[in-house]
GROMACS .gro file of C-alpha atoms in nm:
model
  471
    1UNK     CA    1   5.406   8.222  11.284
    2UNK     CA    2   5.782   8.165  11.462
    3UNK     CA    3   5.830   8.359  11.736
    4UNK     CA    4   6.117   8.607  11.708
    5UNK     CA    5   6.461   8.579  11.835
    6UNK     CA    6   6.681   8.805  11.990
    7UNK     CA    7   6.929   8.828  12.198
    8UNK     CA    8   7.200   9.112  12.398
    9UNK     CA    9   7.491   8.930  12.417
   10UNK     CA   10   7.523   8.631  12.181
   11UNK     CA   11   7.687   8.257  12.335
   12UNK     CA   12   7.675   7.974  12.143
   13UNK     CA   13   7.740   7.627  12.346
   14UNK     CA   14   7.695   7.355  12.124
   15UNK     CA   15   7.750   7.130  12.443
   16UNK     CA   16   7.465   7.249  12.601
   17UNK     CA   17   7.240   7.213  12.352
   18UNK     CA   18   7.315   6.882  12.211
   19UNK     CA   19   7.058   6.612  12.365
   20UNK     CA   20   6.884   6.868  12.616
   21UNK     CA   21   7.186   6.880  12.833
   22UNK     CA   22   7.117   7.252  12.863
   23UNK     CA   23   6.759   7.196  13.026
   24UNK     CA   24   6.982   7.084  13.353
   25UNK     CA   25   7.192   7.272  13.568
   26UNK     CA   26   7.446   7.047  13.557
   27UNK     CA   27   7.446   7.044  13.150
   28UNK     CA   28   7.498   7.412  13.157
   29UNK     CA   29   7.779   7.407  13.367
   30UNK     CA   30   7.988   7.093  13.187
   31UNK     CA   31   7.901   7.304  12.883
   32UNK     CA   32   8.087   7.637  13.004
   33UNK     CA   33   8.330   7.441  13.214
   34UNK     CA   34   8.430   7.272  12.870
   35UNK     CA   35   8.424   7.567  12.653
   36UNK     CA   36   8.647   7.766  12.974
   37UNK     CA   37   8.902   7.442  12.938
   38UNK     CA   38   8.893   7.459  12.585
   39UNK     CA   39   8.998   7.818  12.506
   40UNK     CA   40   8.659   7.905  12.331
   41UNK     CA   41   8.596   8.159  12.669
   42UNK     CA   42   8.901   8.348  12.696
   43UNK     CA   43   8.999   8.518  13.034
   44UNK     CA   44   8.792   8.813  13.075
   45UNK     CA   45   8.521   8.733  12.840
   46UNK     CA   46   8.202   8.895  12.979
   47UNK     CA   47   7.904   8.656  12.951
   48UNK     CA   48   7.526   8.719  12.862
   49UNK     CA   49   7.281   8.772  13.190
   50UNK     CA   50   7.127   8.504  13.327
   51UNK     CA   51   6.819   8.615  13.200
   52UNK     CA   52   7.009   8.643  12.891
   53UNK     CA   53   7.129   8.316  12.819
   54UNK     CA   54   6.854   8.165  12.946
   55UNK     CA   55   6.643   8.288  12.681
   56UNK     CA   56   6.932   8.185  12.439
   57UNK     CA   57   6.887   7.803  12.562
   58UNK     CA   58   6.494   7.783  12.626
   59UNK     CA   59   6.574   7.708  12.987
   60UNK     CA   60   6.483   7.861  13.293
   61UNK     CA   61   6.665   8.137  13.433
   62UNK     CA   62   6.742   7.975  13.771
   63UNK     CA   63   6.904   7.701  13.613
   64UNK     CA   64   7.190   7.931  13.443
   65UNK     CA   65   7.195   8.124  13.789
   66UNK     CA   66   7.277   7.786  13.963
   67UNK     CA   67   7.533   7.688  13.714
   68UNK     CA   68   7.680   8.071  13.747
   69UNK     CA   69   7.700   8.053  14.090
   70UNK     CA   70   7.865   7.681  14.087
   71UNK     CA   71   8.162   7.782  13.832
   72UNK     CA   72   8.235   8.121  14.030
   73UNK     CA   73   8.245   7.870  14.351
   74UNK     CA   74   8.509   7.638  14.134
   75UNK     CA   75   8.694   7.947  13.999
   76UNK     CA   76   8.608   7.966  13.649
   77UNK     CA   77   8.401   8.263  13.651
   78UNK     CA   78   8.397   8.622  13.838
   79UNK     CA   79   8.087   8.803  13.960
   80UNK     CA   80   8.055   9.163  14.080
   81UNK     CA   81   7.773   9.361  14.122
   82UNK     CA   82   7.721   9.612  13.827
   83UNK     CA   83   7.985   9.419  13.604
   84UNK     CA   84   7.824   9.103  13.505
   85UNK     CA   85   7.973   8.775  13.507
   86UNK     CA   86   8.282   8.681  13.337
   87UNK     CA   87   8.556   8.400  13.289
   88UNK     CA   88   8.822   8.450  13.524
   89UNK     CA   89   9.126   8.629  13.439
   90UNK     CA   90   9.336   8.382  13.675
   91UNK     CA   91   9.294   8.105  13.446
   92UNK     CA   92   9.501   8.272  13.174
   93UNK     CA   93   9.763   8.012  13.191
   94UNK     CA   94   9.499   7.704  13.207
   95UNK     CA   95   9.399   7.686  12.915
   96UNK     CA   96   9.463   7.360  12.718
   97UNK     CA   97   9.647   7.353  12.407
   98UNK     CA   98  10.001   7.491  12.384
   99UNK     CA   99  10.084   7.818  12.354
  100UNK     CA  100  10.286   7.964  12.101
  101UNK     CA  101  10.592   8.142  12.145
  102UNK     CA  102  10.573   8.504  12.143
  103UNK     CA  103  10.828   8.638  11.862
  104UNK     CA  104  10.877   9.019  11.906
  105UNK     CA  105  11.141   9.232  11.763
  106UNK     CA  106  11.455   9.303  12.015
  107UNK     CA  107  11.393   9.611  12.219
  108UNK     CA  108  11.703   9.852  12.136
  109UNK     CA  109  11.836  10.128  12.372
  110UNK     CA  110  11.866  10.348  12.090
  111UNK     CA  111  11.676  10.216  11.730
  112UNK     CA  112  11.798  10.457  11.441
  113UNK     CA  113  11.691  10.258  11.182
  114UNK     CA  114  11.574  10.445  10.873
  115UNK     CA  115  11.255  10.467  10.692
  116UNK     CA  116  11.059  10.577  11.028
  117UNK     CA  117  10.880  10.927  11.072
  118UNK     CA  118  10.836  11.055  11.444
  119UNK     CA  119  10.475  10.849  11.538
  120UNK     CA  120  10.482  11.082  11.835
  121UNK     CA  121  10.403  11.372  11.598
  122UNK     CA  122  10.107  11.200  11.432
  123UNK     CA  123   9.836  11.453  11.446
  124UNK     CA  124   9.587  11.260  11.655
  125UNK     CA  125   9.341  11.532  11.727
  126UNK     CA  126   9.341  11.634  11.409
  127UNK     CA  127   9.270  11.254  11.263
  128UNK     CA  128   9.003  11.210  11.494
  129UNK     CA  129   8.814  11.513  11.411
  130UNK     CA  130   8.910  11.450  11.040
  131UNK     CA  131   8.771  11.107  11.055
  132UNK     CA  132   8.438  11.243  11.231
  133UNK     CA  133   8.395  11.482  10.980
  134UNK     CA  134   8.456  11.286  10.684
  135UNK     CA  135   8.240  10.994  10.828
  136UNK     CA  136   7.964  11.235  10.907
  137UNK     CA  137   7.950  11.375  10.502
  138UNK     CA  138   7.968  11.043  10.366
  139UNK     CA  139   7.696  10.921  10.208
  140UNK     CA  140   7.533  10.536  10.288
  141UNK     CA  141   7.598  10.390   9.970
  142UNK     CA  142   7.987  10.484  10.032
  143UNK     CA  143   7.969  10.207  10.323
  144UNK     CA  144   7.922   9.937  10.083
  145UNK     CA  145   8.234   9.779   9.888
  146UNK     CA  146   8.410  10.050   9.794
  147UNK     CA  147   8.553  10.140   9.434
  148UNK     CA  148   8.898   9.910   9.391
  149UNK     CA  149   9.042  10.245   9.227
  150UNK     CA  150   8.970  10.413   9.569
  151UNK     CA  151   8.761  10.688   9.708
  152UNK     CA  152   8.681  10.940   9.458
  153UNK     CA  153   8.686  11.193   9.647
  154UNK     CA  154   9.041  11.118   9.758
  155UNK     CA  155   9.149  11.064   9.432
  156UNK     CA  156   9.015  11.421   9.336
  157UNK     CA  157   9.204  11.587   9.657
  158UNK     CA  158   9.559  11.379   9.574
  159UNK     CA  159   9.544  11.486   9.204
  160UNK     CA  160   9.524  11.856   9.299
  161UNK     CA  161   9.793  11.793   9.589
  162UNK     CA  162  10.030  11.598   9.375
  163UNK     CA  163  10.002  11.870   9.088
  164UNK     CA  164  10.084  12.115   9.354
  165UNK     CA  165  10.380  11.980   9.539
  166UNK     CA  166  10.537  11.721   9.308
  167UNK     CA  167  10.421  11.881   8.944
  168UNK     CA  168  10.269  11.550   8.881
  169UNK     CA  169  10.068  11.539   8.581
  170UNK     CA  170   9.748  11.359   8.670
  171UNK     CA  171   9.366  11.329   8.628
  172UNK     CA  172   9.165  11.125   8.936
  173UNK     CA  173   9.136  10.867   8.699
  174UNK     CA  174   9.511  10.806   8.671
  175UNK     CA  175   9.524  10.741   9.048
  176UNK     CA  176   9.462  10.412   9.223
  177UNK     CA  177   9.462  10.405   9.594
  178UNK     CA  178   9.680  10.141   9.791
  179UNK     CA  179   9.716   9.982  10.133
  180UNK     CA  180  10.044  10.178  10.108
  181UNK     CA  181  10.341  10.180   9.892
  182UNK     CA  182  10.444   9.802   9.917
  183UNK     CA  183  10.122   9.720   9.786
  184UNK     CA  184  10.104   9.926   9.512
  185UNK     CA  185  10.443   9.770   9.387
  186UNK     CA  186  10.332   9.442   9.464
  187UNK     CA  187   9.984   9.529   9.188
  188UNK     CA  188  10.254   9.638   8.954
  189UNK     CA  189  10.465   9.305   8.975
  190UNK     CA  190  10.170   9.100   8.920
  191UNK     CA  191  10.039   9.317   8.629
  192UNK     CA  192  10.384   9.348   8.459
  193UNK     CA  193  10.422   8.951   8.527
  194UNK     CA  194  10.120   8.956   8.325
  195UNK     CA  195  10.229   9.168   8.023
  196UNK     CA  196  10.578   8.967   7.980
  197UNK     CA  197  10.838   9.107   8.197
  198UNK     CA  198  11.024   8.818   8.355
  199UNK     CA  199  11.330   9.096   8.540
  200UNK     CA  200  11.290   9.430   8.677
  201UNK     CA  201  11.553   9.644   8.734
  202UNK     CA  202  11.652   9.779   9.080
  203UNK     CA  203  11.890  10.051   9.219
  204UNK     CA  204  12.198   9.864   9.418
  205UNK     CA  205  12.227   9.941   9.689
  206UNK     CA  206  11.847   9.968   9.747
  207UNK     CA  207  11.552   9.808   9.942
  208UNK     CA  208  11.554   9.460   9.971
  209UNK     CA  209  11.172   9.500  10.066
  210UNK     CA  210  11.082   9.586   9.698
  211UNK     CA  211  11.303   9.281   9.577
  212UNK     CA  212  11.081   9.049   9.804
  213UNK     CA  213  10.771   9.263   9.673
  214UNK     CA  214  10.856   9.167   9.299
  215UNK     CA  215  11.001   8.826   9.372
  216UNK     CA  216  10.691   8.697   9.511
  217UNK     CA  217  10.487   8.801   9.191
  218UNK     CA  218  10.756   8.621   8.980
  219UNK     CA  219  10.980   8.873   8.888
  220UNK     CA  220  11.361   8.832   8.910
  221UNK     CA  221  11.579   9.193   9.014
  222UNK     CA  222  11.863   9.297   8.829
  223UNK     CA  223  12.078   9.536   9.055
  224UNK     CA  224  12.186   9.831   8.875
  225UNK     CA  225  12.447  10.030   9.048
  226UNK     CA  226  12.400  10.372   9.224
  227UNK     CA  227  12.669  10.618   9.199
  228UNK     CA  228  12.675  11.000   9.318
  229UNK     CA  229  12.461  11.129   9.032
  230UNK     CA  230  12.196  10.881   9.092
  231UNK     CA  231  12.110  10.507   8.880
  232UNK     CA  232  12.367  10.465   8.644
  233UNK     CA  233  12.195  10.449   8.300
  234UNK     CA  234  12.460  10.294   8.145
  235UNK     CA  235  12.455   9.973   8.348
  236UNK     CA  236  12.101   9.907   8.263
  237UNK     CA  237  12.113   9.956   7.869
  238UNK     CA  238  12.341   9.684   7.969
  239UNK     CA  239  12.057   9.436   8.119
  240UNK     CA  240  11.751   9.279   7.961
  241UNK     CA  241  11.528   9.483   8.187
  242UNK     CA  242  11.213   9.666   7.992
  243UNK     CA  243  11.111   9.821   8.372
  244UNK     CA  244  11.346   9.996   8.650
  245UNK     CA  245  11.236  10.100   9.016
  246UNK     CA  246  11.412  10.455   9.126
  247UNK     CA  247  11.379  10.694   9.423
  248UNK     CA  248  11.487  10.957   9.209
  249UNK     CA  249  11.438  11.292   9.464
  250UNK     CA  250  11.624  11.104   9.767
  251UNK     CA  251  11.794  10.767   9.665
  252UNK     CA  252  11.756  10.476   9.927
  253UNK     CA  253  12.016  10.468  10.077
  254UNK     CA  254  12.285  10.684   9.921
  255UNK     CA  255  12.066  10.964  10.000
  256UNK     CA  256  12.173  11.125   9.650
  257UNK     CA  257  11.885  11.302   9.391
  258UNK     CA  258  11.850  11.152   9.070
  259UNK     CA  259  12.068  11.449   8.817
  260UNK     CA  260  11.895  11.618   8.552
  261UNK     CA  261  12.102  11.445   8.266
  262UNK     CA  262  12.040  11.100   8.426
  263UNK     CA  263  11.655  11.155   8.455
  264UNK     CA  264  11.669  11.227   8.057
  265UNK     CA  265  11.898  10.963   7.996
  266UNK     CA  266  11.631  10.719   8.198
  267UNK     CA  267  11.330  10.841   8.008
  268UNK     CA  268  11.503  10.777   7.663
  269UNK     CA  269  11.586  10.400   7.779
  270UNK     CA  270  11.259  10.351   7.862
  271UNK     CA  271  11.129  10.495   7.521
  272UNK     CA  272  11.376  10.275   7.310
  273UNK     CA  273  11.262   9.974   7.506
  274UNK     CA  274  10.924  10.049   7.544
  275UNK     CA  275  10.980  10.012   7.877
  276UNK     CA  276  10.858  10.181   8.225
  277UNK     CA  277  10.984  10.390   8.516
  278UNK     CA  278  10.828  10.284   8.840
  279UNK     CA  279  10.933  10.620   9.055
  280UNK     CA  280  10.906  10.560   9.440
  281UNK     CA  281  10.882  10.915   9.570
  282UNK     CA  282  10.867  10.769   9.904
  283UNK     CA  283  11.018  11.086  10.116
  284UNK     CA  284  11.019  11.366   9.857
  285UNK     CA  285  10.816  11.589  10.096
  286UNK     CA  286  11.144  11.634  10.367
  287UNK     CA  287  11.364  11.878  10.180
  288UNK     CA  288  11.552  12.108  10.410
  289UNK     CA  289  11.773  12.348  10.236
  290UNK     CA  290  11.651  12.355   9.903
  291UNK     CA  291  11.325  12.336   9.682
  292UNK     CA  292  11.263  11.984   9.582
  293UNK     CA  293  11.281  11.889   9.166
  294UNK     CA  294  10.948  11.783   9.013
  295UNK     CA  295  10.864  11.423   8.995
  296UNK     CA  296  10.996  11.246   8.698
  297UNK     CA  297  10.617  11.175   8.629
  298UNK     CA  298  10.562  11.501   8.528
  299UNK     CA  299  10.846  11.472   8.227
  300UNK     CA  300  10.651  11.133   8.062
  301UNK     CA  301  10.364  11.036   8.215
  302UNK     CA  302  10.332  10.767   7.963
  303UNK     CA  303  10.664  10.612   8.085
  304UNK     CA  304  10.634  10.682   8.463
  305UNK     CA  305  10.445  10.499   8.725
  306UNK     CA  306  10.486  10.751   9.068
  307UNK     CA  307  10.420  10.568   9.340
  308UNK     CA  308  10.329  10.761   9.683
  309UNK     CA  309  10.195  10.660  10.035
  310UNK     CA  310  10.160  10.838  10.375
  311UNK     CA  311  10.405  10.590  10.578
  312UNK     CA  312  10.681  10.843  10.568
  313UNK     CA  313  10.467  11.167  10.664
  314UNK     CA  314  10.190  11.047  10.878
  315UNK     CA  315  10.251  10.694  11.004
  316UNK     CA  316  10.283  10.347  10.823
  317UNK     CA  317  10.009  10.213  11.062
  318UNK     CA  318   9.756  10.391  10.810
  319UNK     CA  319   9.848  10.173  10.521
  320UNK     CA  320   9.738  10.417  10.246
  321UNK     CA  321   9.889  10.531   9.945
  322UNK     CA  322   9.860  10.565   9.568
  323UNK     CA  323   9.998  10.464   9.228
  324UNK     CA  324   9.925  10.729   8.964
  325UNK     CA  325   9.895  10.526   8.664
  326UNK     CA  326   9.963  10.551   8.255
  327UNK     CA  327   9.634  10.487   8.066
  328UNK     CA  328   9.786  10.154   7.950
  329UNK     CA  329   9.816   9.995   8.285
  330UNK     CA  330   9.540  10.161   8.470
  331UNK     CA  331   9.267   9.874   8.389
  332UNK     CA  332   9.475   9.596   8.465
  333UNK     CA  333   9.596   9.733   8.758
  334UNK     CA  334   9.226   9.794   8.891
  335UNK     CA  335   9.131   9.453   8.822
  336UNK     CA  336   9.426   9.356   9.028
  337UNK     CA  337   9.327   9.548   9.302
  338UNK     CA  338   8.950   9.400   9.266
  339UNK     CA  339   9.072   9.051   9.297
  340UNK     CA  340   9.316   9.108   9.549
  341UNK     CA  341   9.089   9.291   9.846
  342UNK     CA  342   8.795   9.460   9.679
  343UNK     CA  343   8.932   9.796   9.732
  344UNK     CA  344   9.093  10.017  10.027
  345UNK     CA  345   8.860  10.113  10.346
  346UNK     CA  346   8.661  10.445  10.227
  347UNK     CA  347   8.665  10.579  10.601
  348UNK     CA  348   9.059  10.635  10.636
  349UNK     CA  349   9.052  10.760  10.282
  350UNK     CA  350   8.796  11.003  10.327
  351UNK     CA  351   8.927  11.146  10.639
  352UNK     CA  352   9.243  11.200  10.451
  353UNK     CA  353   9.086  11.391  10.142
  354UNK     CA  354   8.950  11.602  10.469
  355UNK     CA  355   9.319  11.685  10.586
  356UNK     CA  356   9.424  11.749  10.219
  357UNK     CA  357   9.117  11.981  10.138
  358UNK     CA  358   9.158  12.191  10.461
  359UNK     CA  359   9.506  12.227  10.461
  360UNK     CA  360   9.568  11.978  10.770
  361UNK     CA  361   9.810  11.831  10.575
  362UNK     CA  362  10.002  12.069  10.467
  363UNK     CA  363  10.052  12.196  10.811
  364UNK     CA  364  10.158  11.880  10.988
  365UNK     CA  365  10.445  11.888  10.706
  366UNK     CA  366  10.514  12.203  10.791
  367UNK     CA  367  10.573  12.115  11.131
  368UNK     CA  368  10.735  11.775  11.084
  369UNK     CA  369  10.988  11.966  10.851
  370UNK     CA  370  11.104  12.151  11.114
  371UNK     CA  371  11.131  11.894  11.350
  372UNK     CA  372  11.318  11.652  11.138
  373UNK     CA  373  11.565  11.943  11.010
  374UNK     CA  374  11.647  12.003  11.393
  375UNK     CA  375  11.698  11.638  11.489
  376UNK     CA  376  11.963  11.594  11.171
  377UNK     CA  377  12.108  11.946  11.285
  378UNK     CA  378  12.166  11.757  11.612
  379UNK     CA  379  12.318  11.462  11.462
  380UNK     CA  380  12.558  11.589  11.234
  381UNK     CA  381  12.651  11.835  11.508
  382UNK     CA  382  12.749  11.537  11.756
  383UNK     CA  383  12.915  11.300  11.456
  384UNK     CA  384  13.138  11.615  11.384
  385UNK     CA  385  13.225  11.660  11.765
  386UNK     CA  386  13.278  11.274  11.827
  387UNK     CA  387  13.324  11.113  11.505
  388UNK     CA  388  13.487  11.391  11.290
  389UNK     CA  389  13.628  11.104  11.036
  390UNK     CA  390  13.271  11.012  10.925
  391UNK     CA  391  13.114  11.215  10.652
  392UNK     CA  392  12.750  11.230  10.559
  393UNK     CA  393  12.670  11.153  10.223
  394UNK     CA  394  12.381  11.299  10.009
  395UNK     CA  395  12.171  11.581   9.993
  396UNK     CA  396  11.941  11.734  10.325
  397UNK     CA  397  11.623  11.559  10.285
  398UNK     CA  398  11.423  11.237  10.381
  399UNK     CA  399  11.428  11.103  10.707
  400UNK     CA  400  11.776  10.938  10.740
  401UNK     CA  401  12.144  11.047  10.625
  402UNK     CA  402  12.430  10.790  10.503
  403UNK     CA  403  12.736  10.807  10.715
  404UNK     CA  404  13.036  10.729  10.498
  405UNK     CA  405  13.280  10.590  10.728
  406UNK     CA  406  13.676  10.568  10.698
  407UNK     CA  407  13.762  10.307  10.433
  408UNK     CA  408  13.970  10.112  10.703
  409UNK     CA  409  13.687  10.015  10.865
  410UNK     CA  410  13.426   9.721  10.777
  411UNK     CA  411  13.068   9.933  10.839
  412UNK     CA  412  12.931   9.556  10.939
  413UNK     CA  413  13.189   9.483  11.196
  414UNK     CA  414  13.070   9.850  11.327
  415UNK     CA  415  12.711   9.803  11.326
  416UNK     CA  416  12.769   9.473  11.509
  417UNK     CA  417  12.991   9.674  11.768
  418UNK     CA  418  12.681   9.928  11.806
  419UNK     CA  419  12.441   9.623  11.855
  420UNK     CA  420  12.645   9.451  12.143
  421UNK     CA  421  12.603   9.825  12.256
  422UNK     CA  422  12.208   9.825  12.261
  423UNK     CA  423  12.205  10.000  11.946
  424UNK     CA  424  12.056   9.966  11.619
  425UNK     CA  425  12.184  10.103  11.286
  426UNK     CA  426  12.203   9.909  10.971
  427UNK     CA  427  12.531   9.886  10.778
  428UNK     CA  428  12.521  10.046  10.398
  429UNK     CA  429  12.661   9.674  10.286
  430UNK     CA  430  12.349   9.532  10.425
  431UNK     CA  431  12.162   9.691  10.108
  432UNK     CA  432  12.394   9.609   9.837
  433UNK     CA  433  12.290   9.392   9.632
  434UNK     CA  434  12.553   9.303   9.313
  435UNK     CA  435  12.870   9.133   9.374
  436UNK     CA  436  13.071   9.428   9.401
  437UNK     CA  437  12.914   9.534   9.681
  438UNK     CA  438  12.881   9.884   9.868
  439UNK     CA  439  13.104  10.125   9.720
  440UNK     CA  440  13.230  10.223  10.066
  441UNK     CA  441  13.188  10.139  10.408
  442UNK     CA  442  12.893  10.331  10.572
  443UNK     CA  443  12.591  10.341  10.815
  444UNK     CA  444  12.221  10.445  10.731
  445UNK     CA  445  12.119  10.633  11.031
  446UNK     CA  446  11.750  10.729  11.065
  447UNK     CA  447  11.698  11.063  11.282
  448UNK     CA  448  11.365  11.154  11.237
  449UNK     CA  449  11.220  10.909  11.509
  450UNK     CA  450  11.456  10.998  11.759
  451UNK     CA  451  11.496  11.293  11.973
  452UNK     CA  452  11.790  11.572  11.936
  453UNK     CA  453  11.905  11.479  12.301
  454UNK     CA  454  11.904  11.065  12.221
  455UNK     CA  455  12.074  11.161  11.927
  456UNK     CA  456  12.345  11.277  12.052
  457UNK     CA  457  12.385  11.028  12.340
  458UNK     CA  458  12.353  10.778  12.076
  459UNK     CA  459  12.638  10.882  11.865
  460UNK     CA  460  12.825  10.888  12.193
  461UNK     CA  461  12.770  10.535  12.253
  462UNK     CA  462  12.868  10.464  11.882
  463UNK     CA  463  13.207  10.650  11.917
  464UNK     CA  464  13.214  10.445  12.242
  465UNK     CA  465  13.186  10.115  12.049
  466UNK     CA  466  13.395  10.212  11.765
  467UNK     CA  467  13.728  10.323  12.025
  468UNK     CA  468  13.653   9.976  12.211
  469UNK     CA  469  13.685   9.793  11.886
  470UNK     CA  470  13.965   9.991  11.806
  471UNK     CA  471  14.201   9.889  12.124
   0.00000   0.00000   0.00000
């Protein structure tokens, strides 16, 4: 009967095990030195105790103690009573091999990019408590490979929530949980390509990330112009598209809501073409001066896919989203999800289900609506004071506002001037896809992640940049 092998802190040293080198002190020294120099053992890595490593290598404890002592003397290791033995931190720059260049995003003095919620407002305590409660409640079998469609408890809670706040017509079986809206659109792109679609209509101006997600799935994007009433269905009819992606509740980046007559016309187009409307409801929870219109999905669940996530309400880092699918697409999407990553982790799903069930998510949204409304008001008050010729466009909703510039200005030049003063505010023209370009010069200003005082300071800097360029 073989002896039971066990260890407290495993360390694999092939060089020490080879040809019996590990039975001699110098062999252990050389193997450890080689592992440190070669990068196998990074600076700060804790090593097993001398007794533990001796047991792993099948040698005397004194041999390991002597090897550790020699490497401490040479500066490769550090040893402190009560803390054990570790690779010296000072060796961080001596590891062999090239060190890759670190690519990091630029650090702006003020960053007003759209699409980010107030990350400092993330309900950390509530999320920790929800995670703890959900983990205790999960049965053991829920910790195995997940249902690719998503945790049943979360799908049930989402069906009730979406029906209550967005009038979405759904059952838990219609919902598929995804790693954010981005994966949802990617899954749909793959299924549409398999069903014979070659081109998908996209709002113009619109989000470039959506185009990229469709392109990697073999689909071409067809820009369809947007005006003050939303996507122009007459222009969509002139294309060969049988599917279109829209942001009906709060168009990105124009900030308009798709008007009722356009909604009906869009659904009529989908029925005529045997087509599909993909409704990205990315920030519909944030409305500041009016109740929300119901989701388009409620008007024709067989022709509309509803896409949602917590990226604009809680935090993008959670990577948690959902699709509400027509029955004709569900099986294909679930199978593609299974083949892509086997399904999303049940733990954050269970935590989010707990927040929905206990009202924690609603309470968080009430807090952030008030916060974002104050920040939006502070931004527009500063614009009215320092840039009175710049006009806000669209409804009071979401995490961004479009500022229309005087026609004589070039928004790309203005954005560049702002960048030279340490700020980031994207130009409307960056989001234009069609040959005609953006309908007018503008800046797309995200305000949710920036305090009211910093927003005011940013507007003063923007005004200074514009005045400097004018002179």
